[in-house]
Amino acid sequence: MSRINKNVILALLTLTSSAFLLFQLYYYKHYLSAKNGAGLSKSKGSQNGFDSTQWHAVKKFIMLTSNQNVPVFLIDPLILELINKDFEQVKNTSHGSTSECKFFCVPRDFTAFALWYHLWKNEEGWFRIAENMGFQCLKIESKDPRLDGIDSLSGTEIPLHYICRLANHAIHLVVFHERNGNYLWHGHLRLKGHMDRRFVPFRKLQFGRYPGAFDRPELQQITVDGLEVFIPKDPVHFLEEIPHSRFIECRYKEARAFFQQYLDDNTVEAMTFRKNAKELLQLAAKTLKKLGVRFWLSSGTCLGWYRQCNIIPYSKDVDLGIFIQDYKSDIISAFHDVGLPLKHKFGKVEDSLELSFQGKDDIKLDIFFFYEETDHMWNGGTQAKTGKKFKYLFPKFTLCWTEFVDMKIHVPCETVEYIEANYGVPVCQVQC
């Protein structure tokens, strides 16, 4: 009898504990969760969708930047792609009318925004307020590369990236700086020795693996998941720029050292040539851009950029390269229409094409077309007097942006190999 009573009592205790546990789960689900999300559910609709960690972090970040007048806009590739797929509907969504979280609730580690640095007025105050709101922030800064080699200024550091973490989601704020040529530049995200490399999964960042350059985007404000954000007005163009945005800086320090060893030519003739060559390059760039043709600095113009960050005054021409697959049949007529008549045409489209246009004051614009083979590239050359043809081989290369004579312009990323192939001697000899 005693044993039976003990078993009954044990069973009753187990049943009571189970019932109490079920009650706790029910209470948490139907009362506490509703209470914690009530403020969001009333104005945002779907409680389940808007309870995501990502959405809360983005909402808090937007509140912070809006209240502090921090000029930011959304550049996250994943979200911009999703927005672009349903762009017309998103543009017509009014603030607070969204009932479903479709964009900011997608599971991920980061959401990327860009900051217009030249419009930012209160950096330190914003940083402090962000931490008071619960964000843990990491600031990455470095020397301004344009001041490299100027002893009095080369130590000046500029902010490049901010990583602000809230719970298990982080905001990556990419700092965009104004550059000559009306474009935006961001720097390399390089962690310093004292920084915590476990702060966030840095390898998953989509910006900062290398410096980048972008056209200045026109912005528009839209409502995304109930939050008002600025995005590029042409998101497709911005998305197309991202994989091709890599930027390499002119070697300012080496250029200054070059001019210390070899005095710059500042004669009237040299200065006039540089002025005219710059105008010719700008006109050529504008014409090719209108045609949608990629090009890069080649031959002596590329050497001038690499060696002295300027046009070589005794070169007497401007040299550009174009991939033959980017050739357009109306290139010649387009240059003629802007006052650059054809001077020479060598080869043909399928073999060794080279075009030469006449600029003012006897300055030529030479365009070399490059052909791709399995393991190399090549361009053809034709001797004007004899008609003898040559084939110049280059290792395969990709294109990077740089800044040259106040322009955002392409050069081969593998610049040293390109110049050495172009001149047939090591760069160290070409520099002399």
Short mmCIF file of C-alpha atoms in Angstrom, two decimals:
data_model
loop_
_atom_site.label_atom_id
_atom_site.label_comp_id
_atom_site.label_asym_id
_atom_site.label_seq_id
_atom_site.Cartn_x
_atom_site.Cartn_y
_atom_site.Cartn_z
CA MET A 1 0.00 0.00 0.00
CA SER A 2 2.83 2.29 0.90
CA ARG A 3 4.58 1.49 -2.39
CA ILE A 4 1.36 2.22 -4.38
CA ASN A 5 0.94 5.58 -2.68
CA LYS A 6 4.52 6.54 -3.57
CA ASN A 7 3.98 5.62 -7.25
CA VAL A 8 0.74 7.59 -7.39
CA ILE A 9 2.35 10.60 -5.79
CA LEU A 10 5.32 10.41 -8.20
CA ALA A 11 2.99 10.20 -11.19
CA LEU A 12 0.96 13.16 -9.94
CA LEU A 13 4.12 15.23 -9.47
CA THR A 14 5.32 14.38 -12.99
CA LEU A 15 1.93 15.28 -14.46
CA THR A 16 1.83 18.54 -12.53
CA SER A 17 5.33 19.50 -13.64
CA SER A 18 4.50 18.78 -17.27
CA ALA A 19 1.32 20.81 -17.07
CA PHE A 20 3.18 23.72 -15.50
CA LEU A 21 5.85 23.57 -18.23
CA LEU A 22 3.20 23.59 -20.95
CA PHE A 23 1.51 26.56 -19.29
CA GLN A 24 4.82 28.49 -19.25
CA LEU A 25 5.38 27.82 -22.91
CA TYR A 26 1.83 28.87 -23.79
CA TYR A 27 2.08 32.03 -21.67
CA TYR A 28 5.38 33.04 -23.23
CA LYS A 29 4.14 32.47 -26.76
CA HIS A 30 0.75 34.16 -26.49
CA TYR A 31 1.33 36.91 -23.93
CA LEU A 32 4.98 37.85 -23.45
CA SER A 33 5.85 37.65 -27.16
CA ALA A 34 2.79 39.67 -28.06
CA LYS A 35 3.66 42.27 -25.43
CA ASN A 36 7.27 42.61 -26.62
CA GLY A 37 6.22 42.96 -30.25
CA ALA A 38 3.09 44.98 -29.75
CA GLY A 39 4.65 48.30 -30.73
CA LEU A 40 5.87 46.81 -33.97
CA SER A 41 2.80 44.71 -34.73
CA LYS A 42 0.40 47.64 -34.57
CA SER A 43 2.25 49.69 -37.16
CA LYS A 44 4.14 47.09 -39.15
CA GLY A 45 1.70 44.22 -39.57
CA SER A 46 3.23 40.76 -39.55
CA GLN A 47 4.77 40.24 -36.14
CA ASN A 48 6.72 37.14 -37.15
CA GLY A 49 8.38 38.86 -40.11
CA PHE A 50 9.29 42.07 -38.30
CA ASP A 51 10.71 40.32 -35.25
CA SER A 52 13.95 39.51 -37.10
CA THR A 53 17.26 40.58 -35.58
CA GLN A 54 18.30 42.09 -38.90
CA TRP A 55 15.24 44.33 -39.14
CA HIS A 56 15.62 45.59 -35.55
CA ALA A 57 19.29 46.44 -36.12
CA VAL A 58 18.58 48.27 -39.38
CA LYS A 59 15.61 50.12 -37.85
CA LYS A 60 17.73 51.34 -34.96
CA PHE A 61 20.57 52.34 -37.30
CA ILE A 62 18.21 54.33 -39.55
CA MET A 63 16.70 56.08 -36.52
CA LEU A 64 20.20 56.99 -35.36
CA THR A 65 21.41 58.32 -38.73
CA SER A 66 18.16 60.17 -39.39
CA ASN A 67 18.12 61.90 -36.00
CA GLN A 68 21.79 62.89 -36.34
CA ASN A 69 21.51 63.96 -40.01
CA VAL A 70 24.12 61.42 -41.11
CA PRO A 71 24.00 61.24 -44.95
CA VAL A 72 23.80 57.50 -45.64
CA PHE A 73 22.27 55.37 -48.37
CA LEU A 74 21.74 51.65 -48.84
CA ILE A 75 24.34 49.81 -50.94
CA ASP A 76 23.76 46.23 -49.77
CA PRO A 77 23.93 44.10 -52.97
CA LEU A 78 21.53 41.40 -51.75
CA ILE A 79 18.83 43.85 -50.71
CA LEU A 80 19.27 46.08 -53.78
CA GLU A 81 18.86 43.02 -56.01
CA LEU A 82 15.65 42.05 -54.21
CA ILE A 83 14.36 45.63 -54.42
CA ASN A 84 15.18 45.83 -58.12
CA LYS A 85 13.13 42.70 -58.86
CA ASP A 86 10.05 44.43 -57.47
CA PHE A 87 11.15 48.04 -58.00
CA GLU A 88 7.89 49.60 -59.15
CA GLN A 89 5.90 48.19 -56.25
CA VAL A 90 8.56 49.24 -53.73
CA LYS A 91 8.65 52.79 -55.12
CA ASN A 92 4.89 53.08 -54.69
CA THR A 93 4.87 51.81 -51.09
CA SER A 94 4.00 54.48 -48.55
CA HIS A 95 5.59 54.75 -45.11
CA GLY A 96 4.06 52.38 -42.57
CA SER A 97 1.88 50.52 -45.08
CA THR A 98 4.07 47.42 -45.37
CA SER A 99 2.59 44.26 -43.84
CA GLU A 100 5.36 41.85 -44.73
CA CYS A 101 9.11 41.95 -44.15
CA LYS A 102 10.61 40.93 -47.49
CA PHE A 103 14.02 42.60 -47.61
CA PHE A 104 15.67 43.47 -44.30
CA CYS A 105 14.52 40.19 -42.71
CA VAL A 106 16.52 37.97 -45.04
CA PRO A 107 19.01 36.10 -42.78
CA ARG A 108 22.54 37.42 -43.13
CA ASP A 109 25.43 38.75 -41.02
CA PHE A 110 25.67 42.31 -42.40
CA THR A 111 23.66 45.09 -43.96
CA ALA A 112 25.78 47.55 -45.96
CA PHE A 113 25.23 51.31 -46.12
CA ALA A 114 27.41 54.06 -47.60
CA LEU A 115 28.24 57.39 -46.00
CA TRP A 116 28.80 60.66 -47.90
CA TYR A 117 31.79 61.76 -45.85
CA HIS A 118 32.01 65.30 -47.24
CA LEU A 119 28.46 65.95 -45.96
CA TRP A 120 29.05 64.56 -42.45
CA LYS A 121 29.29 67.16 -39.70
CA ASN A 122 29.30 65.35 -36.34
CA GLU A 123 31.43 62.21 -36.48
CA GLU A 124 32.48 61.93 -32.83
CA GLY A 125 29.03 62.78 -31.48
CA TRP A 126 27.37 60.19 -33.70
CA PHE A 127 29.84 57.52 -32.65
CA ARG A 128 29.13 58.13 -28.97
CA ILE A 129 25.34 58.13 -29.43
CA ALA A 130 25.53 54.86 -31.39
CA GLU A 131 27.22 53.15 -28.47
CA ASN A 132 24.67 54.62 -26.03
CA MET A 133 21.92 53.03 -28.17
CA GLY A 134 23.48 49.60 -27.73
CA PHE A 135 25.72 49.38 -30.79
CA GLN A 136 29.27 48.15 -30.42
CA CYS A 137 31.25 50.01 -33.09
CA LEU A 138 34.63 49.49 -34.68
CA LYS A 139 36.25 52.31 -36.64
CA ILE A 140 38.77 51.55 -39.39
CA GLU A 141 40.87 54.44 -40.63
CA SER A 142 44.09 54.86 -42.57
CA LYS A 143 46.31 57.45 -44.18
CA ASP A 144 44.94 59.39 -47.11
CA PRO A 145 46.80 57.79 -50.06
CA ARG A 146 46.80 61.05 -52.01
CA LEU A 147 49.10 62.59 -49.39
CA ASP A 148 51.63 59.77 -49.52
CA GLY A 149 55.12 61.18 -49.70
CA ILE A 150 54.23 64.65 -48.42
CA ASP A 151 56.04 64.62 -45.08
CA SER A 152 53.86 67.27 -43.45
CA LEU A 153 50.59 65.59 -44.45
CA SER A 154 51.27 61.89 -45.03
CA GLY A 155 50.34 61.01 -41.44
CA THR A 156 46.81 62.38 -41.80
CA GLU A 157 44.28 59.58 -41.26
CA ILE A 158 40.76 59.44 -42.66
CA PRO A 159 37.86 57.14 -41.69
CA LEU A 160 37.29 54.34 -44.19
CA HIS A 161 34.81 51.92 -42.61
CA TYR A 162 32.59 51.57 -39.55
CA ILE A 163 31.29 48.23 -38.31
CA CYS A 164 28.43 48.64 -35.80
CA ARG A 165 27.13 45.46 -34.20
CA LEU A 166 23.79 45.03 -32.44
CA ALA A 167 23.07 41.56 -31.01
CA ASN A 168 24.18 39.14 -33.76
CA HIS A 169 23.73 41.49 -36.72
CA ALA A 170 26.12 44.20 -37.91
CA ILE A 171 25.85 47.33 -40.01
CA HIS A 172 28.76 47.89 -42.37
CA LEU A 173 29.06 51.61 -43.02
CA VAL A 174 31.36 52.20 -46.00
CA VAL A 175 32.79 55.72 -46.03
CA PHE A 176 32.67 57.25 -49.52
CA HIS A 177 35.07 60.13 -50.16
CA GLU A 178 34.81 62.73 -52.93
CA ARG A 179 37.59 62.49 -55.50
CA ASN A 180 38.66 64.63 -58.45
CA GLY A 181 36.70 63.56 -61.50
CA ASN A 182 33.30 63.67 -59.80
CA TYR A 183 33.36 60.12 -58.45
CA LEU A 184 33.30 58.42 -55.06
CA TRP A 185 36.13 56.37 -53.55
CA HIS A 186 36.29 54.01 -50.59
CA GLY A 187 39.38 52.53 -49.03
CA HIS A 188 40.64 49.07 -48.20
CA LEU A 189 39.35 47.57 -44.96
CA ARG A 190 42.60 46.56 -43.31
CA LEU A 191 42.53 45.62 -39.62
CA LYS A 192 45.29 46.95 -37.40
CA GLY A 193 47.18 44.79 -34.93
CA HIS A 194 45.17 45.73 -31.83
CA MET A 195 41.75 45.13 -33.42
CA ASP A 196 39.57 42.14 -32.54
CA ARG A 197 39.47 39.91 -35.60
CA ARG A 198 36.55 37.99 -34.11
CA PHE A 199 34.38 41.10 -33.77
CA VAL A 200 32.39 40.06 -36.85
CA PRO A 201 33.01 37.56 -39.70
CA PHE A 202 35.05 40.04 -41.75
CA ARG A 203 35.57 37.57 -44.60
CA LYS A 204 31.87 37.83 -45.43
CA LEU A 205 32.00 41.59 -46.03
CA GLN A 206 31.15 42.58 -49.58
CA PHE A 207 33.00 45.90 -49.54
CA GLY A 208 36.55 46.62 -48.43
CA ARG A 209 38.56 43.70 -49.81
CA TYR A 210 40.19 46.34 -51.97
CA PRO A 211 39.69 50.09 -52.56
CA GLY A 212 36.76 50.86 -54.85
CA ALA A 213 35.53 53.65 -57.13
CA PHE A 214 31.94 54.41 -58.14
CA ASP A 215 30.12 56.94 -60.24
CA ARG A 216 28.38 59.49 -58.07
CA PRO A 217 24.84 58.08 -57.77
CA GLU A 218 21.68 60.11 -57.79
CA LEU A 219 19.60 59.04 -54.79
CA GLN A 220 15.92 58.54 -54.11
CA GLN A 221 14.07 57.88 -50.87
CA ILE A 222 11.80 54.84 -50.71
CA THR A 223 10.05 52.76 -48.04
CA VAL A 224 11.51 49.30 -47.51
CA ASP A 225 9.85 47.03 -44.94
CA GLY A 226 8.28 50.06 -43.31
CA LEU A 227 11.60 51.93 -43.06
CA GLU A 228 12.49 55.02 -45.08
CA VAL A 229 15.88 54.67 -46.73
CA PHE A 230 17.84 56.28 -49.56
CA ILE A 231 19.03 54.07 -52.41
CA PRO A 232 20.70 54.75 -55.79
CA LYS A 233 18.06 55.94 -58.25
CA ASP A 234 19.48 53.48 -60.76
CA PRO A 235 20.12 50.38 -58.64
CA VAL A 236 20.95 48.26 -61.69
CA HIS A 237 23.87 50.52 -62.64
CA PHE A 238 25.19 50.52 -59.08
CA LEU A 239 24.96 46.72 -58.86
CA GLU A 240 26.82 46.41 -62.17
CA GLU A 241 29.59 48.64 -60.83
CA ILE A 242 30.29 46.56 -57.70
CA PRO A 243 32.20 43.60 -59.25
CA HIS A 244 34.25 46.01 -61.42
CA SER A 245 34.92 48.71 -58.83
CA ARG A 246 38.49 47.80 -57.84
CA PHE A 247 40.69 50.90 -57.63
CA ILE A 248 44.49 51.21 -57.65
CA GLU A 249 46.13 54.44 -56.57
CA CYS A 250 48.69 56.32 -58.56
CA ARG A 251 52.11 55.90 -56.93
CA TYR A 252 52.38 59.43 -55.59
CA LYS A 253 55.39 58.76 -53.40
CA GLU A 254 57.38 57.21 -56.26
CA ALA A 255 56.30 60.02 -58.60
CA ARG A 256 57.65 62.64 -56.21
CA ALA A 257 60.91 60.68 -55.93
CA PHE A 258 61.11 60.53 -59.74
CA PHE A 259 60.82 64.29 -60.03
CA GLN A 260 63.45 64.78 -57.36
CA GLN A 261 65.84 62.79 -59.52
CA TYR A 262 64.66 64.01 -62.92
CA LEU A 263 63.39 67.56 -62.95
CA ASP A 264 59.92 68.00 -64.37
CA ASP A 265 59.65 69.75 -67.72
CA ASN A 266 57.81 72.98 -66.99
CA THR A 267 58.56 74.76 -70.24
CA VAL A 268 55.72 76.51 -72.04
CA GLU A 269 55.74 73.81 -74.73
CA ALA A 270 55.51 70.99 -72.19
CA MET A 271 52.71 72.64 -70.22
CA THR A 272 50.78 73.38 -73.42
CA PHE A 273 51.11 69.78 -74.56
CA ARG A 274 49.91 68.42 -71.24
CA LYS A 275 46.91 70.75 -71.31
CA ASN A 276 45.97 69.75 -74.85
CA ALA A 277 46.59 66.06 -74.17
CA LYS A 278 44.35 66.21 -71.09
CA GLU A 279 41.57 67.82 -73.10
CA LEU A 280 41.98 65.20 -75.83
CA LEU A 281 41.82 62.38 -73.29
CA GLN A 282 38.70 63.84 -71.69
CA LEU A 283 37.01 64.20 -75.08
CA ALA A 284 37.93 60.64 -76.04
CA ALA A 285 36.66 59.30 -72.72
CA LYS A 286 33.36 61.14 -73.09
CA THR A 287 32.91 59.85 -76.64
CA LEU A 288 33.70 56.22 -75.78
CA LYS A 289 31.51 56.31 -72.69
CA LYS A 290 28.58 57.49 -74.80
CA LEU A 291 29.21 54.53 -77.11
CA GLY A 292 29.42 52.14 -74.15
CA VAL A 293 33.00 51.12 -75.01
CA ARG A 294 35.46 50.16 -72.26
CA PHE A 295 38.99 51.51 -72.66
CA TRP A 296 42.17 51.95 -70.65
CA LEU A 297 45.42 53.92 -70.65
CA SER A 298 47.99 52.18 -72.81
CA SER A 299 51.61 52.52 -73.97
CA GLY A 300 53.22 55.87 -73.13
CA THR A 301 50.10 57.28 -71.45
CA CYS A 302 49.99 54.28 -69.10
CA LEU A 303 53.71 54.65 -68.39
CA GLY A 304 53.22 58.33 -67.56
CA TRP A 305 50.48 57.42 -65.07
CA TYR A 306 52.57 54.68 -63.44
CA ARG A 307 55.88 56.48 -63.33
CA GLN A 308 55.01 60.11 -62.66
CA CYS A 309 51.22 60.34 -62.20
CA ASN A 310 51.06 62.67 -65.19
CA ILE A 311 51.28 62.90 -68.95
CA ILE A 312 54.80 62.52 -70.35
CA PRO A 313 55.41 65.87 -72.06
CA TYR A 314 57.57 64.53 -74.89
CA SER A 315 55.26 61.63 -75.87
CA LYS A 316 53.33 63.75 -78.42
CA ASP A 317 50.24 61.51 -78.38
CA VAL A 318 47.58 59.91 -76.19
CA ASP A 319 47.38 56.09 -76.18
CA LEU A 320 44.32 54.00 -75.32
CA GLY A 321 43.55 50.29 -75.41
CA ILE A 322 40.21 48.63 -76.25
CA PHE A 323 39.22 44.95 -76.27
CA ILE A 324 38.26 43.97 -79.81
CA GLN A 325 34.98 42.48 -78.56
CA ASP A 326 34.01 46.02 -77.47
CA TYR A 327 34.58 47.46 -80.94
CA LYS A 328 31.66 49.43 -82.36
CA SER A 329 31.26 50.11 -86.07
CA ASP A 330 30.42 53.77 -85.42
CA ILE A 331 33.60 54.59 -83.45
CA ILE A 332 35.18 56.43 -86.39
CA SER A 333 32.09 58.50 -87.13
CA ALA A 334 31.59 59.30 -83.41
CA PHE A 335 35.12 60.72 -83.13
CA HIS A 336 34.69 62.62 -86.38
CA ASP A 337 31.51 64.23 -85.00
CA VAL A 338 33.41 65.63 -81.99
CA GLY A 339 36.18 67.12 -84.12
CA LEU A 340 38.66 64.22 -84.19
CA PRO A 341 39.00 63.05 -87.79
CA LEU A 342 40.58 59.70 -88.65
CA LYS A 343 44.26 60.04 -89.52
CA HIS A 344 45.31 56.40 -89.97
CA LYS A 345 43.64 53.01 -89.96
CA PHE A 346 45.79 49.90 -89.86
CA GLY A 347 44.66 46.29 -90.00
CA LYS A 348 41.04 45.20 -89.85
CA VAL A 349 38.56 44.23 -87.15
CA GLU A 350 39.43 40.54 -87.33
CA ASP A 351 43.17 41.15 -87.32
CA SER A 352 45.47 43.85 -85.88
CA LEU A 353 43.10 46.83 -85.92
CA GLU A 354 44.63 50.16 -84.91
CA LEU A 355 43.04 53.60 -85.26
CA SER A 356 44.69 57.00 -85.07
CA PHE A 357 42.75 60.28 -84.80
CA GLN A 358 44.00 63.80 -85.26
CA GLY A 359 43.67 66.20 -82.34
CA LYS A 360 44.59 69.87 -82.30
CA ASP A 361 48.18 71.10 -82.38
CA ASP A 362 49.32 67.90 -84.09
CA ILE A 363 48.51 65.69 -81.08
CA LYS A 364 47.33 62.20 -82.04
CA LEU A 365 44.92 59.86 -80.30
CA ASP A 366 46.10 56.29 -80.91
CA ILE A 367 43.73 53.40 -80.12
CA PHE A 368 45.14 49.87 -79.99
CA PHE A 369 42.71 46.95 -80.14
CA PHE A 370 43.54 43.87 -78.07
CA TYR A 371 42.75 40.27 -79.04
CA GLU A 372 42.44 37.44 -76.53
CA GLU A 373 43.93 33.99 -76.98
CA THR A 374 43.89 31.01 -74.63
CA ASP A 375 46.84 32.08 -72.49
CA HIS A 376 47.68 35.62 -73.61
CA MET A 377 46.47 38.80 -75.29
CA TRP A 378 47.97 40.63 -78.23
CA ASN A 379 47.67 43.71 -80.36
CA GLY A 380 48.96 44.31 -83.83
CA GLY A 381 51.19 47.02 -85.17
CA THR A 382 51.83 48.15 -88.72
CA GLN A 383 54.85 50.12 -89.89
CA ALA A 384 53.45 53.16 -91.71
CA LYS A 385 56.17 53.37 -94.38
CA THR A 386 56.68 49.68 -95.21
CA GLY A 387 53.32 48.17 -94.20
CA LYS A 388 55.18 45.51 -92.24
CA LYS A 389 53.04 43.96 -89.50
CA PHE A 390 54.05 43.17 -85.94
CA LYS A 391 52.32 41.21 -83.19
CA TYR A 392 52.87 42.32 -79.58
CA LEU A 393 52.10 39.77 -76.86
CA PHE A 394 50.77 40.62 -73.40
CA PRO A 395 49.99 38.43 -70.39
CA LYS A 396 46.28 38.36 -69.65
CA PHE A 397 45.14 41.30 -67.55
CA THR A 398 42.05 42.78 -65.95
CA LEU A 399 40.99 46.41 -65.60
CA CYS A 400 41.06 48.57 -62.49
CA TRP A 401 39.98 52.15 -61.93
CA THR A 402 42.48 54.85 -61.09
CA GLU A 403 42.65 58.65 -61.03
CA PHE A 404 44.58 60.41 -63.76
CA VAL A 405 44.55 64.12 -64.72
CA ASP A 406 41.37 64.63 -62.67
CA MET A 407 39.59 61.66 -64.25
CA LYS A 408 38.31 58.29 -63.10
CA ILE A 409 39.79 56.03 -65.74
CA HIS A 410 40.87 52.42 -66.33
CA VAL A 411 44.38 50.99 -66.30
CA PRO A 412 45.47 47.33 -66.36
CA CYS A 413 45.40 46.00 -62.80
CA GLU A 414 48.58 44.05 -63.57
CA THR A 415 50.33 47.28 -64.49
CA VAL A 416 53.97 46.22 -64.13
CA GLU A 417 53.55 43.13 -66.31
CA TYR A 418 51.62 45.19 -68.87
CA ILE A 419 54.29 47.91 -69.14
CA GLU A 420 57.12 45.39 -69.30
CA ALA A 421 55.33 43.52 -72.11
CA ASN A 422 54.65 46.82 -73.88
CA TYR A 423 58.29 47.98 -73.81
CA GLY A 424 60.10 44.65 -73.70
CA VAL A 425 62.26 45.65 -70.73
CA PRO A 426 61.77 45.57 -66.94
CA VAL A 427 59.92 48.53 -65.46
CA CYS A 428 63.02 49.57 -63.51
CA GLN A 429 64.70 50.33 -66.87
CA VAL A 430 61.64 52.05 -68.34
CA GLN A 431 61.53 54.40 -65.36
CA CYS A 432 64.95 55.83 -66.12
#
